[in-house]
Every structure is written in C-alpha cells, then in structure tokens.
C-alpha atoms as a printed R data frame, in Angstrom:
    type eleno elety resid chain resno       x       y       z
1   ATOM     1    CA   UNK     A     1 108.488  82.982 102.910
2   ATOM     2    CA   UNK     A     2 105.137  82.047 102.260
3   ATOM     3    CA   UNK     A     3 103.356  81.403 105.928
4   ATOM     4    CA   UNK     A     4 100.793  78.868 106.751
5   ATOM     5    CA   UNK     A     5 100.452  80.042 110.823
6   ATOM     6    CA   UNK     A     6  99.274  83.359 112.005
7   ATOM     7    CA   UNK     A     7  96.012  85.112 112.458
8   ATOM     8    CA   UNK     A     8  96.615  86.233 108.360
9   ATOM     9    CA   UNK     A     9  97.619  83.778 107.393
10  ATOM    10    CA   UNK     A    10  96.552  83.535 103.191
11  ATOM    11    CA   UNK     A    11  96.350  87.258 103.514
12  ATOM    12    CA   UNK     A    12  98.215  88.318  99.589
13  ATOM    13    CA   UNK     A    13  99.540  91.278 100.347
14  ATOM    14    CA   UNK     A    14 101.328  93.994  97.186
15  ATOM    15    CA   UNK     A    15 103.935  96.846  98.127
16  ATOM    16    CA   UNK     A    16 105.388  99.499  96.676
17  ATOM    17    CA   UNK     A    17 108.993  99.759  98.215
18  ATOM    18    CA   UNK     A    18 109.301 102.866 100.933
19  ATOM    19    CA   UNK     A    19 110.633 104.254 103.862
20  ATOM    20    CA   UNK     A    20 110.117 103.997 107.993
21  ATOM    21    CA   UNK     A    21 106.151 104.026 108.304
22  ATOM    22    CA   UNK     A    22 105.281 102.410 104.804
23  ATOM    23    CA   UNK     A    23 107.534  98.670 105.356
24  ATOM    24    CA   UNK     A    24 107.376  98.622 109.470
25  ATOM    25    CA   UNK     A    25 102.989  98.002 108.519
26  ATOM    26    CA   UNK     A    26 104.324  95.207 106.048
27  ATOM    27    CA   UNK     A    27 105.690  93.861 108.850
28  ATOM    28    CA   UNK     A    28 103.576  93.328 111.051
29  ATOM    29    CA   UNK     A    29 101.390  92.345 108.633
30  ATOM    30    CA   UNK     A    30 103.627  89.799 107.835
31  ATOM    31    CA   UNK     A    31 104.262  88.840 111.707
32  ATOM    32    CA   UNK     A    32 100.753  87.934 111.649
33  ATOM    33    CA   UNK     A    33 100.979  85.354 108.519
34  ATOM    34    CA   UNK     A    34 100.187  87.410 105.464
35  ATOM    35    CA   UNK     A    35 101.748  86.952 102.349
36  ATOM    36    CA   UNK     A    36 103.850  90.408 101.643
37  ATOM    37    CA   UNK     A    37 105.261  90.677  98.634
38  ATOM    38    CA   UNK     A    38 107.542  93.906  98.213
39  ATOM    39    CA   UNK     A    39 108.260  95.612  94.463
40  ATOM    40    CA   UNK     A    40 111.440  96.459  94.420
41  ATOM    41    CA   UNK     A    41 113.888  98.609  92.023
42  ATOM    42    CA   UNK     A    42 115.828  96.733  89.492
43  ATOM    43    CA   UNK     A    43 119.779  96.409  91.173
44  ATOM    44    CA   UNK     A    44 120.625  98.775  87.552
45  ATOM    45    CA   UNK     A    45 117.813 101.198  89.067
46  ATOM    46    CA   UNK     A    46 118.710 101.328  92.616
47  ATOM    47    CA   UNK     A    47 119.111 105.275  93.597
48  ATOM    48    CA   UNK     A    48 121.054 105.845  96.641
49  ATOM    49    CA   UNK     A    49 120.377 105.555 100.272
50  ATOM    50    CA   UNK     A    50 117.732 108.876 101.127
51  ATOM    51    CA   UNK     A    51 119.327 108.675 104.859
52  ATOM    52    CA   UNK     A    52 121.637 106.876 107.529
53  ATOM    53    CA   UNK     A    53 118.661 105.036 108.557
54  ATOM    54    CA   UNK     A    54 118.116 103.290 104.955
55  ATOM    55    CA   UNK     A    55 122.118 102.310 104.418
56  ATOM    56    CA   UNK     A    56 122.116  99.067 105.832
57  ATOM    57    CA   UNK     A    57 122.476  96.091 105.161
58  ATOM    58    CA   UNK     A    58 119.517  93.800 104.117
59  ATOM    59    CA   UNK     A    59 120.374  91.852 107.342
60  ATOM    60    CA   UNK     A    60 119.805  94.194 109.608
61  ATOM    61    CA   UNK     A    61 116.874  96.399 108.125
62  ATOM    62    CA   UNK     A    62 114.550  94.327 110.604
63  ATOM    63    CA   UNK     A    63 110.780  95.760 109.244
64  ATOM    64    CA   UNK     A    64 111.713  93.724 105.865
65  ATOM    65    CA   UNK     A    65 111.432  90.131 107.983
66  ATOM    66    CA   UNK     A    66 109.039  87.248 106.450
67  ATOM    67    CA   UNK     A    67 108.581  89.632 103.607
68  ATOM    68    CA   UNK     A    68 109.530  88.488  99.906
69  ATOM    69    CA   UNK     A    69 110.748  90.893  97.795
70  ATOM    70    CA   UNK     A    70 110.922  91.262  93.917
71  ATOM    71    CA   UNK     A    71 112.101  93.578  91.426
72  ATOM    72    CA   UNK     A    72 110.141  95.767  88.701
73  ATOM    73    CA   UNK     A    73 111.429  99.007  86.693
74  ATOM    74    CA   UNK     A    74 108.238 100.791  87.464
75  ATOM    75    CA   UNK     A    75 109.242 103.620  84.836
76  ATOM    76    CA   UNK     A    76 109.181 100.560  82.428
77  ATOM    77    CA   UNK     A    77 105.372  99.519  81.446
78  ATOM    78    CA   UNK     A    78 106.029  95.831  81.064
79  ATOM    79    CA   UNK     A    79 107.474  96.113  85.066
80  ATOM    80    CA   UNK     A    80 103.773  98.285  85.586
81  ATOM    81    CA   UNK     A    81 101.477  95.553  83.892
82  ATOM    82    CA   UNK     A    82 103.726  92.284  85.357
83  ATOM    83    CA   UNK     A    83 102.766  94.353  89.286
84  ATOM    84    CA   UNK     A    84  99.194  94.832  87.926
85  ATOM    85    CA   UNK     A    85  99.103  91.072  87.178
86  ATOM    86    CA   UNK     A    86 100.172  89.786  90.162
87  ATOM    87    CA   UNK     A    87  98.027  92.942  92.444
88  ATOM    88    CA   UNK     A    88  95.044  90.823  90.576
89  ATOM    89    CA   UNK     A    89  95.661  88.478  92.608
90  ATOM    90    CA   UNK     A    90  96.285  90.140  95.488
91  ATOM    91    CA   UNK     A    91  93.251  91.210  98.585
92  ATOM    92    CA   UNK     A    92  96.002  94.512  99.793
93  ATOM    93    CA   UNK     A    93  97.877  97.249  98.039
94  ATOM    94    CA   UNK     A    94 100.404  99.618  99.912
95  ATOM    95    CA   UNK     A    95 102.022 102.199  98.369
96  ATOM    96    CA   UNK     A    96 103.472 105.204 100.353
97  ATOM    97    CA   UNK     A    97 104.578 107.759  97.808
98  ATOM    98    CA   UNK     A    98 103.157 111.240  97.692
99  ATOM    99    CA   UNK     A    99  99.406 111.836  96.505
100 ATOM   100    CA   UNK     A   100  99.515 111.473  92.639
101 ATOM   101    CA   UNK     A   101 102.368 109.659  91.858
102 ATOM   102    CA   UNK     A   102 101.056 105.791  91.983
103 ATOM   103    CA   UNK     A   103  98.388 107.193  89.335
104 ATOM   104    CA   UNK     A   104 101.170 108.690  87.308
105 ATOM   105    CA   UNK     A   105 102.928 104.929  87.260
106 ATOM   106    CA   UNK     A   106 100.119 103.252  86.184
107 ATOM   107    CA   UNK     A   107  99.189 101.815  89.807
108 ATOM   108    CA   UNK     A   108  96.239 103.948  91.023
109 ATOM   109    CA   UNK     A   109  93.420 102.890  92.745
110 ATOM   110    CA   UNK     A   110  90.993 103.039  89.783
111 ATOM   111    CA   UNK     A   111  93.359 101.047  87.526
112 ATOM   112    CA   UNK     A   112  93.889  97.853  90.339
113 ATOM   113    CA   UNK     A   113  90.286  98.016  91.339
114 ATOM   114    CA   UNK     A   114  89.416  97.749  87.968
115 ATOM   115    CA   UNK     A   115  90.902  94.614  87.534
116 ATOM   116    CA   UNK     A   116  90.040  93.246  91.276
117 ATOM   117    CA   UNK     A   117  87.084  94.977  92.297
118 ATOM   118    CA   UNK     A   118  87.959  93.769  96.486
119 ATOM   119    CA   UNK     A   119  91.224  94.731  96.620
120 ATOM   120    CA   UNK     A   120  91.670  97.038  99.494
121 ATOM   121    CA   UNK     A   121  94.134  99.627  98.369
122 ATOM   122    CA   UNK     A   122  96.400 101.731 101.163
123 ATOM   123    CA   UNK     A   123  97.678 104.733 101.025
124 ATOM   124    CA   UNK     A   124  99.674 105.854 103.352
125 ATOM   125    CA   UNK     A   125 101.749 109.679 104.191
126 ATOM   126    CA   UNK     A   126 102.031 111.936 105.885
127 ATOM   127    CA   UNK     A   127 100.145 114.649 105.640
128 ATOM   128    CA   UNK     A   128  96.890 112.749 103.898
129 ATOM   129    CA   UNK     A   129  95.690 112.526 100.806
130 ATOM   130    CA   UNK     A   130  93.835 115.885 100.796
131 ATOM   131    CA   UNK     A   131  95.045 119.388 102.637
132 ATOM   132    CA   UNK     A   132  96.622 122.100 101.835
133 ATOM   133    CA   UNK     A   133 100.033 120.083 103.132
134 ATOM   134    CA   UNK     A   134  99.325 116.265 100.871
135 ATOM   135    CA   UNK     A   135 101.649 117.227  98.491
136 ATOM   136    CA   UNK     A   136 104.283 119.145 100.523
137 ATOM   137    CA   UNK     A   137 107.789 116.688 102.697
138 ATOM   138    CA   UNK     A   138 107.533 115.948 105.781
139 ATOM   139    CA   UNK     A   139 108.986 113.416 108.710
140 ATOM   140    CA   UNK     A   140 107.662 112.249 112.202
141 ATOM   141    CA   UNK     A   141 108.544 115.290 113.555
142 ATOM   142    CA   UNK     A   142 106.555 117.371 111.483
143 ATOM   143    CA   UNK     A   143 103.872 115.177 111.570
144 ATOM   144    CA   UNK     A   144 103.991 115.359 115.285
145 ATOM   145    CA   UNK     A   145 103.935 118.589 115.583
146 ATOM   146    CA   UNK     A   146 101.032 119.154 112.858
147 ATOM   147    CA   UNK     A   147  99.243 117.372 115.359
148 ATOM   148    CA   UNK     A   148  99.866 119.960 118.321
149 ATOM   149    CA   UNK     A   149 101.994 116.635 120.540
150 ATOM   150    CA   UNK     A   150 105.574 118.043 119.980
151 ATOM   151    CA   UNK     A   151 104.038 121.214 122.043
152 ATOM   152    CA   UNK     A   152 103.204 118.632 124.930
153 ATOM   153    CA   UNK     A   153 106.609 116.731 124.385
154 ATOM   154    CA   UNK     A   154 108.337 119.500 127.104
155 ATOM   155    CA   UNK     A   155 109.328 119.564 130.100
156 ATOM   156    CA   UNK     A   156 108.648 123.382 132.012
157 ATOM   157    CA   UNK     A   157 110.920 125.898 129.944
158 ATOM   158    CA   UNK     A   158 112.284 123.354 127.415
159 ATOM   159    CA   UNK     A   159 111.792 123.080 123.906
160 ATOM   160    CA   UNK     A   160 109.721 120.031 123.138
161 ATOM   161    CA   UNK     A   161 111.565 117.038 122.219
162 ATOM   162    CA   UNK     A   162 110.886 114.159 119.314
163 ATOM   163    CA   UNK     A   163 110.239 111.018 121.013
164 ATOM   164    CA   UNK     A   164 112.705 108.924 118.298
165 ATOM   165    CA   UNK     A   165 110.340 108.493 115.364
166 ATOM   166    CA   UNK     A   166 108.245 105.716 117.128
167 ATOM   167    CA   UNK     A   167 105.383 108.098 117.738
168 ATOM   168    CA   UNK     A   168 104.512 109.081 113.796
169 ATOM   169    CA   UNK     A   169 106.571 107.264 111.683
170 ATOM   170    CA   UNK     A   170 105.460 104.001 113.889
171 ATOM   171    CA   UNK     A   171 102.529 104.109 115.956
172 ATOM   172    CA   UNK     A   172 100.365 107.207 114.394
173 ATOM   173    CA   UNK     A   173 101.837 105.838 110.878
174 ATOM   174    CA   UNK     A   174 102.414 101.911 110.438
175 ATOM   175    CA   UNK     A   175 100.713 100.360 113.058
176 ATOM   176    CA   UNK     A   176  96.793 102.883 112.391
177 ATOM   177    CA   UNK     A   177  97.768 101.700 108.701
178 ATOM   178    CA   UNK     A   178  97.860  97.945 109.748
179 ATOM   179    CA   UNK     A   179  94.491  98.361 111.564
180 ATOM   180    CA   UNK     A   180  93.678 100.316 108.684
181 ATOM   181    CA   UNK     A   181  93.894  97.003 106.647
182 ATOM   182    CA   UNK     A   182  92.957  94.406 108.112
183 ATOM   183    CA   UNK     A   183  89.885  96.374 108.960
184 ATOM   184    CA   UNK     A   184  89.294  96.788 105.374
185 ATOM   185    CA   UNK     A   185  90.386  93.199 104.325
186 ATOM   186    CA   UNK     A   186  87.247  92.246 106.987
187 ATOM   187    CA   UNK     A   187  84.700  94.270 105.000
188 ATOM   188    CA   UNK     A   188  85.609  93.854 101.666
189 ATOM   189    CA   UNK     A   189  85.243  89.799 102.508
190 ATOM   190    CA   UNK     A   190  82.086  90.234 104.146
191 ATOM   191    CA   UNK     A   191  81.192  92.410 100.840
192 ATOM   192    CA   UNK     A   192  83.165  91.626  97.764
193 ATOM   193    CA   UNK     A   193  84.291  95.358  97.395
194 ATOM   194    CA   UNK     A   194  87.675  96.968  97.955
195 ATOM   195    CA   UNK     A   195  88.762 100.890  99.108
196 ATOM   196    CA   UNK     A   196  90.915 103.499 100.088
197 ATOM   197    CA   UNK     A   197  92.657 103.194 103.189
198 ATOM   198    CA   UNK     A   198  93.801 107.244 103.687
199 ATOM   199    CA   UNK     A   199  95.960 106.432 106.481
200 ATOM   200    CA   UNK     A   200  98.036 110.423 107.340
201 ATOM   201    CA   UNK     A   201 100.729 109.614 110.260
202 ATOM   202    CA   UNK     A   202  99.463 113.332 111.246
203 ATOM   203    CA   UNK     A   203  96.119 111.646 111.232
204 ATOM   204    CA   UNK     A   204  97.126 108.525 113.450
205 ATOM   205    CA   UNK     A   205  99.124 110.844 115.636
206 ATOM   206    CA   UNK     A   206  96.671 112.572 116.151
207 ATOM   207    CA   UNK     A   207  93.893 110.012 117.064
208 ATOM   208    CA   UNK     A   208  96.140 108.942 120.258
209 ATOM   209    CA   UNK     A   209  95.555 112.308 122.002
210 ATOM   210    CA   UNK     A   210  91.841 111.318 121.932
211 ATOM   211    CA   UNK     A   211  92.681 111.135 125.699
212 ATOM   212    CA   UNK     A   212  94.497 114.166 126.166
213 ATOM   213    CA   UNK     A   213  91.911 116.139 124.461
214 ATOM   214    CA   UNK     A   214  88.739 114.530 126.999
215 ATOM   215    CA   UNK     A   215  91.252 116.022 129.809
216 ATOM   216    CA   UNK     A   216  92.084 119.075 128.127
217 ATOM   217    CA   UNK     A   217  88.433 119.310 127.804
218 ATOM   218    CA   UNK     A   218  87.233 119.251 130.961
219 ATOM   219    CA   UNK     A   219  89.836 121.456 132.224
220 ATOM   220    CA   UNK     A   220  92.426 118.489 133.451
221 ATOM   221    CA   UNK     A   221  95.153 119.621 131.275
222 ATOM   222    CA   UNK     A   222  96.782 122.471 130.614
223 ATOM   223    CA   UNK     A   223  98.627 123.625 127.326
224 ATOM   224    CA   UNK     A   224 101.833 124.553 129.239
225 ATOM   225    CA   UNK     A   225 104.203 121.245 128.849
226 ATOM   226    CA   UNK     A   226 105.992 119.687 132.341
227 ATOM   227    CA   UNK     A   227 103.100 120.495 134.170
228 ATOM   228    CA   UNK     A   228 100.917 117.717 134.433
229 ATOM   229    CA   UNK     A   229 100.709 114.338 136.066
230 ATOM   230    CA   UNK     A   230 101.985 113.051 133.114
231 ATOM   231    CA   UNK     A   231 104.468 115.356 131.253
232 ATOM   232    CA   UNK     A   232 107.278 115.168 134.121
233 ATOM   233    CA   UNK     A   233 105.313 117.665 136.037
234 ATOM   234    CA   UNK     A   234 104.339 115.241 139.099
235 ATOM   235    CA   UNK     A   235 107.388 114.317 140.788
236 ATOM   236    CA   UNK     A   236 105.607 111.135 141.610
237 ATOM   237    CA   UNK     A   237 105.974 110.213 137.547
238 ATOM   238    CA   UNK     A   238 109.304 110.839 136.572
239 ATOM   239    CA   UNK     A   239 112.729 109.253 136.157
240 ATOM   240    CA   UNK     A   240 115.214 109.648 138.836
241 ATOM   241    CA   UNK     A   241 119.709 110.227 138.410
242 ATOM   242    CA   UNK     A   242 120.784 107.545 140.500
243 ATOM   243    CA   UNK     A   243 123.892 106.922 142.550
244 ATOM   244    CA   UNK     A   244 125.344 105.471 139.472
245 ATOM   245    CA   UNK     A   245 124.608 108.079 137.267
246 ATOM   246    CA   UNK     A   246 121.331 105.353 135.801
247 ATOM   247    CA   UNK     A   247 117.803 106.716 136.086
248 ATOM   248    CA   UNK     A   248 115.045 104.965 137.605
249 ATOM   249    CA   UNK     A   249 111.625 105.212 136.166
250 ATOM   250    CA   UNK     A   250 108.441 106.621 138.787
251 ATOM   251    CA   UNK     A   251 105.095 106.181 137.824
252 ATOM   252    CA   UNK     A   252 103.480 106.388 141.625
253 ATOM   253    CA   UNK     A   253  99.997 107.576 140.205
254 ATOM   254    CA   UNK     A   254  97.784 106.444 142.554
255 ATOM   255    CA   UNK     A   255  97.469 106.890 146.420
256 ATOM   256    CA   UNK     A   256  97.905 103.761 147.647
257 ATOM   257    CA   UNK     A   257 101.304 103.090 145.222
258 ATOM   258    CA   UNK     A   258 102.806 106.487 146.038
259 ATOM   259    CA   UNK     A   259 102.367 105.179 150.111
260 ATOM   260    CA   UNK     A   260 104.787 101.939 148.519
261 ATOM   261    CA   UNK     A   261 106.297 104.327 146.772
262 ATOM   262    CA   UNK     A   262 107.728 106.542 149.715
263 ATOM   263    CA   UNK     A   263 107.748 103.210 151.652
264 ATOM   264    CA   UNK     A   264 110.841 101.618 150.220
265 ATOM   265    CA   UNK     A   265 112.445 105.220 149.977
266 ATOM   266    CA   UNK     A   266 112.958 104.388 153.949
267 ATOM   267    CA   UNK     A   267 112.964 108.303 155.071
268 ATOM   268    CA   UNK     A   268 110.965 110.019 157.283
269 ATOM   269    CA   UNK     A   269 108.452 111.533 154.676
270 ATOM   270    CA   UNK     A   270 105.925 113.157 157.634
271 ATOM   271    CA   UNK     A   271 107.310 117.008 156.546
272 ATOM   272    CA   UNK     A   272 107.066 116.045 153.371
273 ATOM   273    CA   UNK     A   273 104.511 118.010 150.771
274 ATOM   274    CA   UNK     A   274 101.216 116.515 150.204
275 ATOM   275    CA   UNK     A   275 100.744 114.195 146.978
276 ATOM   276    CA   UNK     A   276  98.233 116.660 145.667
277 ATOM   277    CA   UNK     A   277  99.838 119.655 146.655
278 ATOM   278    CA   UNK     A   278 100.365 121.048 143.536
279 ATOM   279    CA   UNK     A   279 102.307 124.299 144.524
280 ATOM   280    CA   UNK     A   280 104.544 122.183 146.621
281 ATOM   281    CA   UNK     A   281 105.214 119.791 143.849
282 ATOM   282    CA   UNK     A   282 108.973 121.267 142.824
283 ATOM   283    CA   UNK     A   283 109.593 121.026 146.287
284 ATOM   284    CA   UNK     A   284 109.014 117.196 146.832
285 ATOM   285    CA   UNK     A   285 110.526 116.265 143.419
286 ATOM   286    CA   UNK     A   286 113.408 117.974 145.035
287 ATOM   287    CA   UNK     A   287 113.445 115.990 148.515
288 ATOM   288    CA   UNK     A   288 112.891 112.829 146.559
289 ATOM   289    CA   UNK     A   289 115.960 112.916 144.188
290 ATOM   290    CA   UNK     A   290 117.977 113.622 147.039
291 ATOM   291    CA   UNK     A   291 116.424 109.890 148.248
292 ATOM   292    CA   UNK     A   292 117.279 108.360 144.991
293 ATOM   293    CA   UNK     A   293 120.697 109.854 144.251
294 ATOM   294    CA   UNK     A   294 121.581 108.069 147.148
295 ATOM   295    CA   UNK     A   295 121.743 104.203 146.035
296 ATOM   296    CA   UNK     A   296 122.422 102.714 142.768
297 ATOM   297    CA   UNK     A   297 119.423 102.226 139.455
298 ATOM   298    CA   UNK     A   298 119.983  98.648 141.048
299 ATOM   299    CA   UNK     A   299 119.863  98.361 144.263
300 ATOM   300    CA   UNK     A   300 116.874 100.542 143.918
301 ATOM   301    CA   UNK     A   301 115.314  97.908 141.384
302 ATOM   302    CA   UNK     A   302 116.051  95.158 143.856
303 ATOM   303    CA   UNK     A   303 114.204  97.772 146.956
304 ATOM   304    CA   UNK     A   304 111.258  97.701 144.941
305 ATOM   305    CA   UNK     A   305 111.085  94.382 143.425
306 ATOM   306    CA   UNK     A   306 107.959  92.449 143.423
307 ATOM   307    CA   UNK     A   307 106.243  95.525 144.883
308 ATOM   308    CA   UNK     A   308 102.742  97.512 143.888
309 ATOM   309    CA   UNK     A   309 105.053 101.137 143.818
310 ATOM   310    CA   UNK     A   310 105.816 101.209 140.525
311 ATOM   311    CA   UNK     A   311 109.095 102.323 140.271
312 ATOM   312    CA   UNK     A   312 111.113 100.323 137.368
313 ATOM   313    CA   UNK     A   313 115.369 100.543 136.328
314 ATOM   314    CA   UNK     A   314 115.317 102.766 133.053
315 ATOM   315    CA   UNK     A   315 116.837  99.862 130.375
316 ATOM   316    CA   UNK     A   316 118.990  99.855 128.283
317 ATOM   317    CA   UNK     A   317 117.716  97.876 125.111
318 ATOM   318    CA   UNK     A   318 120.506  95.154 125.449
319 ATOM   319    CA   UNK     A   319 119.653  95.172 128.966
320 ATOM   320    CA   UNK     A   320 115.998  95.245 128.505
321 ATOM   321    CA   UNK     A   321 116.703  91.737 126.711
322 ATOM   322    CA   UNK     A   322 118.727  90.111 129.518
323 ATOM   323    CA   UNK     A   323 115.736  91.107 131.929
324 ATOM   324    CA   UNK     A   324 114.454  88.306 133.679
325 ATOM   325    CA   UNK     A   325 111.204  89.216 132.961
326 ATOM   326    CA   UNK     A   326 111.368  90.743 129.232
327 ATOM   327    CA   UNK     A   327 113.280  87.000 128.705
328 ATOM   328    CA   UNK     A   328 110.572  84.732 129.977
329 ATOM   329    CA   UNK     A   329 108.539  86.778 127.700
330 ATOM   330    CA   UNK     A   330 110.583  86.184 124.978
331 ATOM   331    CA   UNK     A   331 110.137  89.979 124.320
332 ATOM   332    CA   UNK     A   332 112.903  89.625 122.590
333 ATOM   333    CA   UNK     A   333 114.655  87.038 119.496
334 ATOM   334    CA   UNK     A   334 119.065  86.562 118.465
335 ATOM   335    CA   UNK     A   335 119.296  86.077 115.804
336 ATOM   336    CA   UNK     A   336 122.906  86.215 114.750
337 ATOM   337    CA   UNK     A   337 124.019  88.757 116.957
338 ATOM   338    CA   UNK     A   338 121.170  90.538 115.310
339 ATOM   339    CA   UNK     A   339 117.952  91.370 118.641
340 ATOM   340    CA   UNK     A   340 114.464  90.771 117.043
341 ATOM   341    CA   UNK     A   341 111.920  92.619 118.573
342 ATOM   342    CA   UNK     A   342 109.513  89.482 118.754
343 ATOM   343    CA   UNK     A   343 105.605  89.664 116.957
344 ATOM   344    CA   UNK     A   344 102.808  91.447 118.795
345 ATOM   345    CA   UNK     A   345  99.915  90.459 119.863
346 ATOM   346    CA   UNK     A   346 100.117  87.181 120.786
347 ATOM   347    CA   UNK     A   347  97.295  84.665 120.118
348 ATOM   348    CA   UNK     A   348  96.540  81.563 121.209
349 ATOM   349    CA   UNK     A   349  95.361  79.758 118.718
350 ATOM   350    CA   UNK     A   350  97.128  80.938 115.377
351 ATOM   351    CA   UNK     A   351 100.351  82.198 116.431
352 ATOM   352    CA   UNK     A   352 102.702  84.434 114.956
353 ATOM   353    CA   UNK     A   353 105.525  83.562 112.378
354 ATOM   354    CA   UNK     A   354 109.248  83.307 114.196
355 ATOM   355    CA   UNK     A   355 111.578  86.696 113.793
356 ATOM   356    CA   UNK     A   356 113.962  86.406 111.030
357 ATOM   357    CA   UNK     A   357 116.828  88.112 109.246
358 ATOM   358    CA   UNK     A   358 114.635  89.462 105.832
359 ATOM   359    CA   UNK     A   359 115.692  87.650 103.358
360 ATOM   360    CA   UNK     A   360 118.880  89.221 101.468
361 ATOM   361    CA   UNK     A   361 118.056  88.839  97.248
362 ATOM   362    CA   UNK     A   362 114.700  88.761  95.234
363 ATOM   363    CA   UNK     A   363 112.672  86.051  93.707
364 ATOM   364    CA   UNK     A   364 111.306  86.322  90.362
365 ATOM   365    CA   UNK     A   365 107.844  87.798  90.179
366 ATOM   366    CA   UNK     A   366 106.725  85.493  87.797
367 ATOM   367    CA   UNK     A   367 107.503  82.806  90.541
368 ATOM   368    CA   UNK     A   368 105.171  84.440  93.196
369 ATOM   369    CA   UNK     A   369 102.290  85.256  90.493
370 ATOM   370    CA   UNK     A   370 102.451  81.511  89.537
371 ATOM   371    CA   UNK     A   371 102.140  80.453  93.309
372 ATOM   372    CA   UNK     A   372  98.968  83.032  94.621
373 ATOM   373    CA   UNK     A   373  97.594  81.785  90.852
374 ATOM   374    CA   UNK     A   374  97.889  77.723  91.838
C-alpha cells in the first residue's frame, strides 16, 4: 500500500479508526501519495456498525482505499504503547473522537508530541475542541444547521433540504481537515515544530459560506430562502422537469448566457418578462417550465450541446460514469463493478495514486513500524 508517487509521497500518517470525515480526510491524503496507517480494533473487540452506512463490505468502503489497516487494542496499555511507538516515526496523527477521549487513552497531543515534537496532531470533530457544544453528539445535518447554511437550502415556503452529507462531513470536515494537515506539515518541516489542528465541521461549513456572507452584508442576498439568484429563486438558475420526467439544470446567470438559453428554446420570447424583473420571476419560471416540458432531457441536452447557454442534463451516478466528457477525463474508474471517483486535483509532475479496492484485512503493526524505522 506504500505509494511511491504523488505530491505527498513520503508523508507518514497514523489515524485512529473513525466514521465519515476522518476516513475521508485520510483517503484524500492517501490518494495524493501519503502512507496512511489506520488503527482498528482487534477482531475480538469489533463492535456493531453504528449506522447503515458503516455496515458494508471492505471493498465497498472507498474512503479506506490506499490505507493500510493495523489492529491494536486501545484499552490495553500494550496496544497503546505500540501505537505510540508507531506515531513516533510519523509526521501526522489523526483522531476524530470527542474532546478528551484521546487523552484518556494516553494518545493526546502532549503525550505524542513529547516523543515527536514535529508531529502534526489533527483533531476532527463536529463542533470543535471548545465551546458549549464541543462534547455534544451530532451529524452532518446538525453542523450545517448550526452554521446557518441549512436554513438557506430551501425553496420558498418549503422546509430546508439537507444536501446528503457532502457539505458537513466531507467538504467542511474531511476536505478542510486534509487542507489543515498539509498546511501544518509544511510549517513543521520549515520550523521543526508540530501543532494541533482543530478541524471542526461546523467551522468548515461556516468558511464555505464566506461569499454569501459578503453578499448579505452588501444587501444583495436575502435571508428568506428561495428568493436569491443561487438558491432556486432565479428562474434562470434552477432545475426543470422534461417530457420524460427527467430534469435539466439551467445556470444561465449572465445576460449573454441567458440570451443563448432563450435562443435554444426556439419560441417567441419577445413578450416574456425581463431577466432582471424580480417581481415577474414567478411568471418567467412558468413560461420556461412550459417550454422545457415539451421535450425529453436528452433532446434538450442535444439542443444546447456546444453552446454557452449553461444547460446540463441532470445525470444519475451511472449516467455520469458513462458521459463522454467524464469518461475522457477518467472521472470514475470501475473496479470489479464498483465506481471509484478518481483522485482530485490532478498533478503534472507527481501523479496521484490509482484507485484500488480497500484492503480487506490488517497487517501486523510491527511490520509497519519496521518499515518506517528502516
């Protein structure tokens, strides 16, 4: 599982087994070449899956691709000591427990950094290491709600709709944690001193809303959901049902793109409301919907192919894998019937690791330590 390529080749990471954002952050690091070792419970101490998303075969748990798993009993002093010896040879340690749990296990930052002063110690939680909610349980939907962002994800008069768990767990959580880890590794290599990275999903989601906060301050974004350009308020930035029951996505924000969009509709639009006439947006939406409902999704995709109208078919995951552009880019790799999203971003000189099924078993911890100490 040791990568010999990628911009993070040679970076050694030890991670405690976790859910959601923690393995995703480690997958990102492994995709980019880091040597990631995950500490899991021994077979005799495996607990039941906590959620349906955790109950899957190892080859389907793609967030663990490129990661080596070793078993250690963290309730046993010998197991903790073995992990500490491994961390002494690492650059990064990652844990996703509630505040204070790692310390009770003897794996807190003070213990590990005493033996390895340059260690980057990453803590990935929902609400962060401090504050009244820091010890409270939660999931993606809770962190997105706490940030204020979930409130904005609704059509007028409808309840907020959670964006799967991509925003809190993966964008605000795992991706931000990986960014913080790489940044701290750069600082540690320059200074010889590690630090603690407090990566909270709540913080990450809040950062993602920076542009919206600026628009609010400028009086250009309303707190009433479904009334703004990007939240389904604008009829030229939304999805529409087609004749076959499938949908197209319209993103014709700019006047030139909107003109291209109207041209493709191939109807007389001279009497239609102006694009910027907000009081008439409901009427404009009705007119657009009526035209788009006359053809199938793929017919509209053919009409707008090669134009700047910003109209796209809404694809399923399977359709996305077969799409000509995505296929040429290698967006997905099918491995034994499982679609793997390819690593991102891409690099010209240090190519990323090719996706492969996660390993189904563990390797001896001593074997990894011997390799790292070699």
